GROMACS .gro file of C-alpha atoms in nm:
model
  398
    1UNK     CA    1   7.930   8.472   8.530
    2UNK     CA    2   8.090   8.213   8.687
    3UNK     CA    3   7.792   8.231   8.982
    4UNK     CA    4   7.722   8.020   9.308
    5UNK     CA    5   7.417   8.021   9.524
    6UNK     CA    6   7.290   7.922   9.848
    7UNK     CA    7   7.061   7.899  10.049
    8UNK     CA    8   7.119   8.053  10.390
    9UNK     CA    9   6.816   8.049  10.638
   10UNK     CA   10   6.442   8.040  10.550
   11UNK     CA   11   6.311   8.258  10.291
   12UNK     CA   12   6.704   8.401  10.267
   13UNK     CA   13   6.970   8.291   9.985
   14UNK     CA   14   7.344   8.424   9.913
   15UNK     CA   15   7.460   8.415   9.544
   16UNK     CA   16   7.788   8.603   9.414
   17UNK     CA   17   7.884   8.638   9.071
   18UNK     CA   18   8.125   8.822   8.874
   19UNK     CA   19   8.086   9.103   8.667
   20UNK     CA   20   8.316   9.296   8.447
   21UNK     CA   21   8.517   9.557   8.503
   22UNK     CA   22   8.433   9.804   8.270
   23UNK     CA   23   8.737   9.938   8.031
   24UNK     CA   24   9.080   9.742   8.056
   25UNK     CA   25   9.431   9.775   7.926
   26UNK     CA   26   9.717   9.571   7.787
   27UNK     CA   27  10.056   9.672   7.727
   28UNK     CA   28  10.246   9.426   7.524
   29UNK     CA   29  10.615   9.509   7.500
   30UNK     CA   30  10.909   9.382   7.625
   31UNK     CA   31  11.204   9.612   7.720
   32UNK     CA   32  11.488   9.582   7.640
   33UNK     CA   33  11.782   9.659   7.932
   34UNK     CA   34  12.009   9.945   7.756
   35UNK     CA   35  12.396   9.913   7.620
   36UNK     CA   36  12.560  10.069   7.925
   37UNK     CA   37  12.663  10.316   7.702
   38UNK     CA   38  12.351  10.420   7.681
   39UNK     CA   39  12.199  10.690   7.899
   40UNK     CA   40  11.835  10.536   8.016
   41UNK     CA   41  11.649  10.853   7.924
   42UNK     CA   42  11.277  10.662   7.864
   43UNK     CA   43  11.118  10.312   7.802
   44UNK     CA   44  11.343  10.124   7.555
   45UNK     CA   45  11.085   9.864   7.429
   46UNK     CA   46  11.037   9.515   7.215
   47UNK     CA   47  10.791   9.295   7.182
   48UNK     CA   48  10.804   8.925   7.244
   49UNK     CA   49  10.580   8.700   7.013
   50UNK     CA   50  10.322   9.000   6.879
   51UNK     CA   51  10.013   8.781   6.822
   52UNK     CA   52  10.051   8.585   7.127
   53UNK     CA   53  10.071   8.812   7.390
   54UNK     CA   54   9.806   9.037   7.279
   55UNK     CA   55   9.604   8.710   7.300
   56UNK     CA   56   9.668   8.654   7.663
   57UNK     CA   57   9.433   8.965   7.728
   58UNK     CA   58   9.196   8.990   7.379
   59UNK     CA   59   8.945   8.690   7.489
   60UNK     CA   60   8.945   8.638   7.777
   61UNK     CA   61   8.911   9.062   7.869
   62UNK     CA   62   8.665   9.092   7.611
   63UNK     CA   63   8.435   8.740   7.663
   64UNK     CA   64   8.420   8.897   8.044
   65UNK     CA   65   8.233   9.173   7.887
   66UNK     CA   66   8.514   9.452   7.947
   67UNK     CA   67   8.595   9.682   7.667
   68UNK     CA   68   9.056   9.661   7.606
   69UNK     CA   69   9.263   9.915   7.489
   70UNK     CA   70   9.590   9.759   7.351
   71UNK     CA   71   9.898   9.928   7.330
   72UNK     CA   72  10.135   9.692   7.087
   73UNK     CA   73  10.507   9.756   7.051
   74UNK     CA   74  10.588  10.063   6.853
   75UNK     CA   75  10.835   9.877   6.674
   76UNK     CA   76  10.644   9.569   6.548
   77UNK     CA   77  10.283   9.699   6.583
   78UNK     CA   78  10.109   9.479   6.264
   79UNK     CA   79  10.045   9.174   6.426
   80UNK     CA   80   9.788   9.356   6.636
   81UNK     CA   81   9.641   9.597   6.375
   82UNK     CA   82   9.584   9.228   6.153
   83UNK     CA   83   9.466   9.113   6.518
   84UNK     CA   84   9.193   9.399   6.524
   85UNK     CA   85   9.109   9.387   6.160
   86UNK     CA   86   9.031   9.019   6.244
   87UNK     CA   87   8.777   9.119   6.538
   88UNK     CA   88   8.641   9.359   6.361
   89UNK     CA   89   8.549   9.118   6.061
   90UNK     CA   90   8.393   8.855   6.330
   91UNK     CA   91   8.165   9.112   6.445
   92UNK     CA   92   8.281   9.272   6.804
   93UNK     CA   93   8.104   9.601   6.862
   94UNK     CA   94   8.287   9.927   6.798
   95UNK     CA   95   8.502  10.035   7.102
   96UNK     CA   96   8.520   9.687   7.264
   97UNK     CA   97   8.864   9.632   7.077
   98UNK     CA   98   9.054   9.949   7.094
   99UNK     CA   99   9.496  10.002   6.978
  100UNK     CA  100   9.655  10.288   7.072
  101UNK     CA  101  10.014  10.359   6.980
  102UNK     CA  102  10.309  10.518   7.103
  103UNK     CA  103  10.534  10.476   7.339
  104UNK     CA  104  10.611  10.639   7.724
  105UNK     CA  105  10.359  10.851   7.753
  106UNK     CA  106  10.103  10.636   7.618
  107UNK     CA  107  10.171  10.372   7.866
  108UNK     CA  108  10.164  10.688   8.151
  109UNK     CA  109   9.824  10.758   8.026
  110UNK     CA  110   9.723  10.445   8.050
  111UNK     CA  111   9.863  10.379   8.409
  112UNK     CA  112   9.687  10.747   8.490
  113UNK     CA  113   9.357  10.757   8.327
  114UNK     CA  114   9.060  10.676   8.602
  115UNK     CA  115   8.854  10.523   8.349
  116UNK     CA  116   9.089  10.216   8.256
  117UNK     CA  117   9.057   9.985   8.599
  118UNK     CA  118   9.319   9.711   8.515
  119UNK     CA  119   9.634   9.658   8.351
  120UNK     CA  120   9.831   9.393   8.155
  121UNK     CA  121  10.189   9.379   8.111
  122UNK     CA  122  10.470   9.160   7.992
  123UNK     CA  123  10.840   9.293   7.975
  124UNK     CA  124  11.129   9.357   8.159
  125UNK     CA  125  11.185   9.437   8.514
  126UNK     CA  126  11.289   9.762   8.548
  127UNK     CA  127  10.968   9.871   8.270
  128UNK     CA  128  10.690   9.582   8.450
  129UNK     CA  129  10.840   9.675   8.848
  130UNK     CA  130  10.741  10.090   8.716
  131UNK     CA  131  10.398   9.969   8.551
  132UNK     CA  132  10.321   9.753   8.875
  133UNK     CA  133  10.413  10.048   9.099
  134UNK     CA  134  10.273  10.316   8.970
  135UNK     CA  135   9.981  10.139   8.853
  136UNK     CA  136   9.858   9.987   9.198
  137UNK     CA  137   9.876  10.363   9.337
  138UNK     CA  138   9.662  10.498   9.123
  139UNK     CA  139   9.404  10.189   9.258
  140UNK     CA  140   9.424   9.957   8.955
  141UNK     CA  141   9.477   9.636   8.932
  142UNK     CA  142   9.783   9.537   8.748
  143UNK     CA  143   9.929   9.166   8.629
  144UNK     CA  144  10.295   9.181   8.480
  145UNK     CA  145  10.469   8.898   8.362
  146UNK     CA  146  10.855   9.012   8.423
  147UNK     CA  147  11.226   8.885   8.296
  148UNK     CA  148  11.328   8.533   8.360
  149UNK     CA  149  11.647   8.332   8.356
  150UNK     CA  150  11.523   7.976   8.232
  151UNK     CA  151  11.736   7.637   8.317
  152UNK     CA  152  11.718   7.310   8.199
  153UNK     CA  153  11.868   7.046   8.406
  154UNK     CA  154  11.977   6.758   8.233
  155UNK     CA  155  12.103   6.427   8.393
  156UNK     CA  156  12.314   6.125   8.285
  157UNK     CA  157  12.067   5.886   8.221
  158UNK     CA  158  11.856   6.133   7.997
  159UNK     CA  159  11.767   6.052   7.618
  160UNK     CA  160  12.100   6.228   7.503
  161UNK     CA  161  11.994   6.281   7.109
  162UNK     CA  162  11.646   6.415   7.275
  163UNK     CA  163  11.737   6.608   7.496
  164UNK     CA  164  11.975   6.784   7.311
  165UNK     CA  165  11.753   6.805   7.019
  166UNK     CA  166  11.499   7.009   7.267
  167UNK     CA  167  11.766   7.225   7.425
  168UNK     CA  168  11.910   7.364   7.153
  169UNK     CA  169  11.554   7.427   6.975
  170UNK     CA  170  11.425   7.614   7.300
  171UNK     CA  171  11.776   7.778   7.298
  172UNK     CA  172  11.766   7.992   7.017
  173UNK     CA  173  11.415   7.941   6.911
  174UNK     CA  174  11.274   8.309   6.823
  175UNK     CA  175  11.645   8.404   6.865
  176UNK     CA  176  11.636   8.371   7.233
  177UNK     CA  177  11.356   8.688   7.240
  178UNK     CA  178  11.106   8.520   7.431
  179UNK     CA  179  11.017   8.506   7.780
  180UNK     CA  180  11.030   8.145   7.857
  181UNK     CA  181  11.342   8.097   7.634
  182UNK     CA  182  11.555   7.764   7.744
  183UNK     CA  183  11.871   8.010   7.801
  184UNK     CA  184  12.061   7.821   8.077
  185UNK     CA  185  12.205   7.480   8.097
  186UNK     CA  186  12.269   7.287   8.412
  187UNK     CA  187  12.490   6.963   8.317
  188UNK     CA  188  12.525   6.709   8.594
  189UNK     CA  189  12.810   6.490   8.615
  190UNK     CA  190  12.953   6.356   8.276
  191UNK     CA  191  12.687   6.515   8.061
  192UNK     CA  192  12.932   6.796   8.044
  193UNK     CA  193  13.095   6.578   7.787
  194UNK     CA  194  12.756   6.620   7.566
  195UNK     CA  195  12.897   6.988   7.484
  196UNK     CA  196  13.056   6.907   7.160
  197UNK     CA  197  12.701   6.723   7.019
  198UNK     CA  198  12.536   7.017   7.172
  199UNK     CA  199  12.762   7.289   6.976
  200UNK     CA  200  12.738   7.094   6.654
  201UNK     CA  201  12.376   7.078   6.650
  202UNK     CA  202  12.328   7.486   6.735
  203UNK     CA  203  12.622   7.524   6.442
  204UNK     CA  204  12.376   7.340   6.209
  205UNK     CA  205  12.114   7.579   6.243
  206UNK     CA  206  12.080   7.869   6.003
  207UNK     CA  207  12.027   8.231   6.054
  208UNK     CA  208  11.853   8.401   5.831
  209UNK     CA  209  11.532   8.627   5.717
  210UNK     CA  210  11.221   8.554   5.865
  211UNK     CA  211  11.046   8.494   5.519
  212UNK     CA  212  11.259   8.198   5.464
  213UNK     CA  213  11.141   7.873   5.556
  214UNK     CA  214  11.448   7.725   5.590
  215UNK     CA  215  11.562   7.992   5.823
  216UNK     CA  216  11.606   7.873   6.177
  217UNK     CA  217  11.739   8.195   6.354
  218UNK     CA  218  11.587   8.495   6.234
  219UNK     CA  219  11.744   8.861   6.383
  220UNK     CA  220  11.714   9.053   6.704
  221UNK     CA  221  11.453   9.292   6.735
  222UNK     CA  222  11.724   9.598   6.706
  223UNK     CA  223  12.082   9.738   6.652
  224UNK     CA  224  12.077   9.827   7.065
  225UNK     CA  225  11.948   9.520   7.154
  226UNK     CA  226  12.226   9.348   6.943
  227UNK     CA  227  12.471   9.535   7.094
  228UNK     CA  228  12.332   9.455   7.450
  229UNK     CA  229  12.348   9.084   7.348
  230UNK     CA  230  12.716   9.112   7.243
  231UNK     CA  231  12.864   9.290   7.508
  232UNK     CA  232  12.716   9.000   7.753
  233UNK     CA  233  12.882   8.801   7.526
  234UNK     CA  234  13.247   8.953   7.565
  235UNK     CA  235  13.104   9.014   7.949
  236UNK     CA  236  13.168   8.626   8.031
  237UNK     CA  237  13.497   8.637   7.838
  238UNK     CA  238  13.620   8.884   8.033
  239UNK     CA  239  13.500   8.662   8.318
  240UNK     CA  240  13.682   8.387   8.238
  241UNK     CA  241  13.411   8.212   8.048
  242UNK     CA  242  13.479   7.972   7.721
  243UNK     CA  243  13.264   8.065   7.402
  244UNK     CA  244  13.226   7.716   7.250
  245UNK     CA  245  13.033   7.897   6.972
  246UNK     CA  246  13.064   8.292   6.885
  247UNK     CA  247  12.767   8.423   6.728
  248UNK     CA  248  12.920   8.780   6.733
  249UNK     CA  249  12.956   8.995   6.384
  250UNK     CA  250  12.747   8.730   6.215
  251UNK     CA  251  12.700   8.874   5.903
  252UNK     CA  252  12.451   8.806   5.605
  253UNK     CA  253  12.489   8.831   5.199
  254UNK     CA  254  12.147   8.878   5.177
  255UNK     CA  255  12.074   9.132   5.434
  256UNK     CA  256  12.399   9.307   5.509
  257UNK     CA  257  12.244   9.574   5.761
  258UNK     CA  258  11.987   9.307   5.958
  259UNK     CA  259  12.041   9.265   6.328
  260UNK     CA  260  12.266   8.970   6.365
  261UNK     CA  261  12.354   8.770   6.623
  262UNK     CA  262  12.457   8.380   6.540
  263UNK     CA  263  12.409   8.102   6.741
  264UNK     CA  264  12.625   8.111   7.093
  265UNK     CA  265  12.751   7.860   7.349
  266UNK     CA  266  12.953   7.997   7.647
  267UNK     CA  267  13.100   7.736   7.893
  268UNK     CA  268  13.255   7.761   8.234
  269UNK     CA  269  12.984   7.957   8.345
  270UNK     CA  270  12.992   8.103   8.702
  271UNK     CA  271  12.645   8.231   8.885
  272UNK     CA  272  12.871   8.569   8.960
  273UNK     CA  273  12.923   8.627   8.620
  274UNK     CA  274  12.741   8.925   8.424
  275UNK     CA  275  12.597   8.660   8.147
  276UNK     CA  276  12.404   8.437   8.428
  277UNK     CA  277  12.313   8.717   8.657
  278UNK     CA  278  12.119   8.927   8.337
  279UNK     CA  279  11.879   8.785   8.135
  280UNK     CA  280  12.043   8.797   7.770
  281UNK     CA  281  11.716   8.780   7.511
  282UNK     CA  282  11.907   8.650   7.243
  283UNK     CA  283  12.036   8.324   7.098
  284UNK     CA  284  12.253   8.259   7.366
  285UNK     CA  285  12.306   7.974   7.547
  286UNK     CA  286  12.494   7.919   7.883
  287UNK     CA  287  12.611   7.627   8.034
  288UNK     CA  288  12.681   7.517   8.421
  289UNK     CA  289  12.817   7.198   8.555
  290UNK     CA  290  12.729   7.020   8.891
  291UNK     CA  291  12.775   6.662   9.057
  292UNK     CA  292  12.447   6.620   9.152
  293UNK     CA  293  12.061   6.670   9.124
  294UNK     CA  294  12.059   6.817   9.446
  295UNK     CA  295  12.361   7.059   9.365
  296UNK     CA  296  12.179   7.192   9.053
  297UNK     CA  297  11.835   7.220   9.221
  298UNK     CA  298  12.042   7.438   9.484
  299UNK     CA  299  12.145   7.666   9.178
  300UNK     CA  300  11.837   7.700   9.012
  301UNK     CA  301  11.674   7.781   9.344
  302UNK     CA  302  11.936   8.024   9.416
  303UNK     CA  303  11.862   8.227   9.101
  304UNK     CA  304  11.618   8.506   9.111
  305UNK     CA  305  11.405   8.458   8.884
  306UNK     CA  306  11.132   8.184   8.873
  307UNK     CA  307  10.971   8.171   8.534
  308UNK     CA  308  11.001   7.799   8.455
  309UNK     CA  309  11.290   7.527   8.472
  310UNK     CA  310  11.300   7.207   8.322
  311UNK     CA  311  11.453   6.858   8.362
  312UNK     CA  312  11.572   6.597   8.118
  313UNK     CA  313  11.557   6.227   8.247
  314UNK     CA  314  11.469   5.881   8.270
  315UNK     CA  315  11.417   5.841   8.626
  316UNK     CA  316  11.052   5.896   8.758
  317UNK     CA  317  11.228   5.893   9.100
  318UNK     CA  318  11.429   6.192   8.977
  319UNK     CA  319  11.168   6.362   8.850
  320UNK     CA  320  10.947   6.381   9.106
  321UNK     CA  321  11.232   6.508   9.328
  322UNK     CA  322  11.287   6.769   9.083
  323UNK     CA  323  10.891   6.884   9.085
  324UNK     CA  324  10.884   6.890   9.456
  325UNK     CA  325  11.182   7.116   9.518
  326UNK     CA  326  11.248   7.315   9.227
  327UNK     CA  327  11.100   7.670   9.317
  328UNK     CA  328  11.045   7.805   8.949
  329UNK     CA  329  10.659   7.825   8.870
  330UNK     CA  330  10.630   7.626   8.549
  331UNK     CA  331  10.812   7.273   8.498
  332UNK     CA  332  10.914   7.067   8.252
  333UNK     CA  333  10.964   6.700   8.258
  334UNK     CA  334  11.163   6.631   7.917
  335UNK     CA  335  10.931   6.940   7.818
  336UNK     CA  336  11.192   7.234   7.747
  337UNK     CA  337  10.955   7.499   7.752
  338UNK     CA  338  10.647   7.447   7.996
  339UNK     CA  339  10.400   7.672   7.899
  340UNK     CA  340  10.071   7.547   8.006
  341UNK     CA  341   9.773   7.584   7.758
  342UNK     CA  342   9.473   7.857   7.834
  343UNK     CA  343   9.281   7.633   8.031
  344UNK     CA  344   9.563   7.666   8.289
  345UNK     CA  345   9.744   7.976   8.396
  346UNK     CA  346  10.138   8.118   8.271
  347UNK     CA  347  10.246   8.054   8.641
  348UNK     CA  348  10.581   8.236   8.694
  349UNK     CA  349  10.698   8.281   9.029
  350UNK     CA  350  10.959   8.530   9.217
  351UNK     CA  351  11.124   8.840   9.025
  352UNK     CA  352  10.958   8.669   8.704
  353UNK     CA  353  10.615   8.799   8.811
  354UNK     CA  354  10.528   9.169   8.961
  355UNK     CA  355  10.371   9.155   9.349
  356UNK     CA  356  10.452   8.793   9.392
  357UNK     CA  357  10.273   8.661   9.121
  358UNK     CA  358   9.900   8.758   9.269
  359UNK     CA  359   9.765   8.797   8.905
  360UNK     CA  360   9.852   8.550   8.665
  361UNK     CA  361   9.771   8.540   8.326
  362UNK     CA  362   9.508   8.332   8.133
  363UNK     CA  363   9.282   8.036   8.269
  364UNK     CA  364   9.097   8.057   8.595
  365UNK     CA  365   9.312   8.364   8.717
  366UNK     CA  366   9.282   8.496   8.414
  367UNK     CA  367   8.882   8.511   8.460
  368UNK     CA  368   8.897   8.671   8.808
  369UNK     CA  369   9.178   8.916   8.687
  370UNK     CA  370   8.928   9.090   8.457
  371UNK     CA  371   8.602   9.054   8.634
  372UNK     CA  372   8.514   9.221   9.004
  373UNK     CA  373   8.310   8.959   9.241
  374UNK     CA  374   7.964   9.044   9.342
  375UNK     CA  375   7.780   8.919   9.676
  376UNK     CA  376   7.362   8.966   9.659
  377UNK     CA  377   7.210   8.812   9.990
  378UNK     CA  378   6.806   8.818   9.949
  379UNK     CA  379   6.531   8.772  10.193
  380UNK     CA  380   6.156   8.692  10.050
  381UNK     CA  381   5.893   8.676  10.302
  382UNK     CA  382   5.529   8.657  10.273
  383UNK     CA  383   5.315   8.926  10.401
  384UNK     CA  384   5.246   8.702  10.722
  385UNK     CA  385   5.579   8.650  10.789
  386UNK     CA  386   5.674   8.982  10.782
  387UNK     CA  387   5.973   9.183  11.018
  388UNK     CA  388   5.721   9.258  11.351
  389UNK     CA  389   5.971   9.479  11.497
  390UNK     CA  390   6.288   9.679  11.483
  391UNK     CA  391   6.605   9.448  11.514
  392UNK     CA  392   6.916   9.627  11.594
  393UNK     CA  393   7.155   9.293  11.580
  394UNK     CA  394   7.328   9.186  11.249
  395UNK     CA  395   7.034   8.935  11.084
  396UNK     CA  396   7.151   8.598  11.146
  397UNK     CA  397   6.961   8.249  11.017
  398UNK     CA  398   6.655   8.153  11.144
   0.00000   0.00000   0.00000
């Protein structure tokens, strides 16, 4: 797999190829930072897109010739039972697909059992930084996409009915519970007078159940987590924040006890406050102003986390300028959310990937993540040209 050769000295050739690793594991929640009312007492978990993370690690683990164990969210676990059914029916072997449930002490026995000699994760910090950890001590290898704090930067000159479009769609999208969520909004110079536009089109979307098609925000994975999401909320009023749109205590005729949280724009946004410093998860978005390119490149820079950032804009000049100096990992260029496709890798960069992003998911990386690299160097000689005598020294070409 994925083999080179060569030919070293006479009769003597180097080829190295990769092989799999043998049994492999992928954790797929996120988790979800508690209330503070809430004593931490274990792993407080969600999962982020159910189908597509477990298909980060189902292909390319199992094309490599390893054999996965899956542990899915115990709170939306279907998508990868249907995912397994679905392998099952298109004819892997027994074993090679394997889904275990539960919750902390199935991922412990995961991170602890010899047999399993890599590990996928995608989640929070605090849960992907104690995966990581524990994980690399016990000698495995272990890739963990982390938390992220996402900005768009979006200059005068930009396609204003575009751009606003995209920002408010990658906004509150999935209701803000996804990794590479659009959740903060740098405006540079007058584009801060865009906010009204901007507030109108996030009031025109609806929230709603997820069977409905004409539902645009569906609800948040749990009663915590919308708690969590609120308090942040009434965090940056406290701070001195303006909430240009209050999603809190949205409620729903239909589903009177679902896990609301509307649609929410908070201005006046300072990088001190609680709202920018935490990554939110929900359908929140918050909003920044600057004078300059060069000011807001400083502020996304400045951030922690380095999952992806974005630009809107007209200017090629400004653009490039953007690519070269922004630090996050994955940009956009009038792309809100720059997720590459499988043949490249999810590059994340910073807090927003565990040992300074090492092991990266999918593509390329993705290949050598799940395979271990093999060197065979050969010698062939005829009887003739046989080894006459001892040689002590390392063999060199001849």
């Amino acid at each position: 797999m994925l083999g080179e050769v060569l030919e070293v000295a006479k009769d003597m050739e180097t080829k190295s190829y990769r092989e799999p690793l043998g049994i492999v594991a992928a954790i797929c929640p996120f988790s979800t930072p508690p209330h503070p009312s809430i004593k931490f007492i274990s792993l407080l978990m969600k999962l982020d897109f159910p189908a597509m993370i477990p298909l980060w690690s189902i292909p390319i683990a199992t094309a490599t010739g390893n054999c996965l164990i899956l542990k899915p969210s115990e709170r939306d676990p279907g998508a990868a039972m249907i995912l397994a059914e679905i392998a099952e029916k298109a004819g892997f072997p027994k074993g090679v697909l394997n889904i275990v449930h539960g919750a902390a002490k199935t991922v412990d026995f995961i991170i602890d059992e010899p047999q399993i000699k890599a590990i996928s994760f995608v989640g929070s910090n605090h849960v992907g930084e104690y995966i990581f950890e524990r994980g690399s001590a016990k000698g495995k290898r272990v890739q963990a996409n982390l938390g992220a704090k996402n900005h768009a930067v979006i200059l005068p000159d930009a396609n204003k009915h575009d751009a606003l479009n995209s920002i408010v769609g990658a906004a509150f999208g999935a209701a803000g519970q996804r990794c590479m969520a659009l959740s903060t909004l740098v405006m540079v110079g007058e584009t801060k007078e865009w906010l009204s536009k901007l507030v109108d089109s996030a009031t025109a979307l609806k929230v709603g159940g997820g069977f409905d098609d004409t539902t645009h925000i569906g609800p948040v994975i749990s009663p915590q987590s919308r708690e969590r999401i609120e308090h942040l909320i009434t965090s940056a009023q406290e701070e001195g924040a303006s909430i240009l749109l209050d999603g809190r205590g949205y409620k729903s005729d239909k589903y009177p006890n679902g896990n609301w949280v509307g649609p929410t724009v908070i201005t006046n946004v300072k990088v001190h406050m609680k709202c920018y410093r935490e990554e939110i998860f929900g359908p929140v978005l918050i909003c920044l102003s600057v004078d300059s390119l060069e000011e807001a490149i400083s502020l996304v820079n400045a951030n922690e986390y380095g999952n992806g950032a974005a630009i809107f804009t007209r200017s090629g000049s400004a653009a490039a300028y953007f690519q070269r100096n922004i630090e996050a990992g994955q940009v956009g260029i009038n792309v809100p959310i720059p997720v590459p496709l499988p043949m490249f890798s999810f590059t994340g960069n910073k807090k927003s990937v565990a040992g300074g992003g090492a092991s990266y998911f999918y593509g390329k990386p993705g290949l050598q993540f799940y395979t271990q690299l093999k060197t065979v160097t050969s010698l062939w000689k005829s009887d003739e040209d046989g080894i006459k005598s001892v040689e002590v020294s390392m063999p060199t070409p001849r």
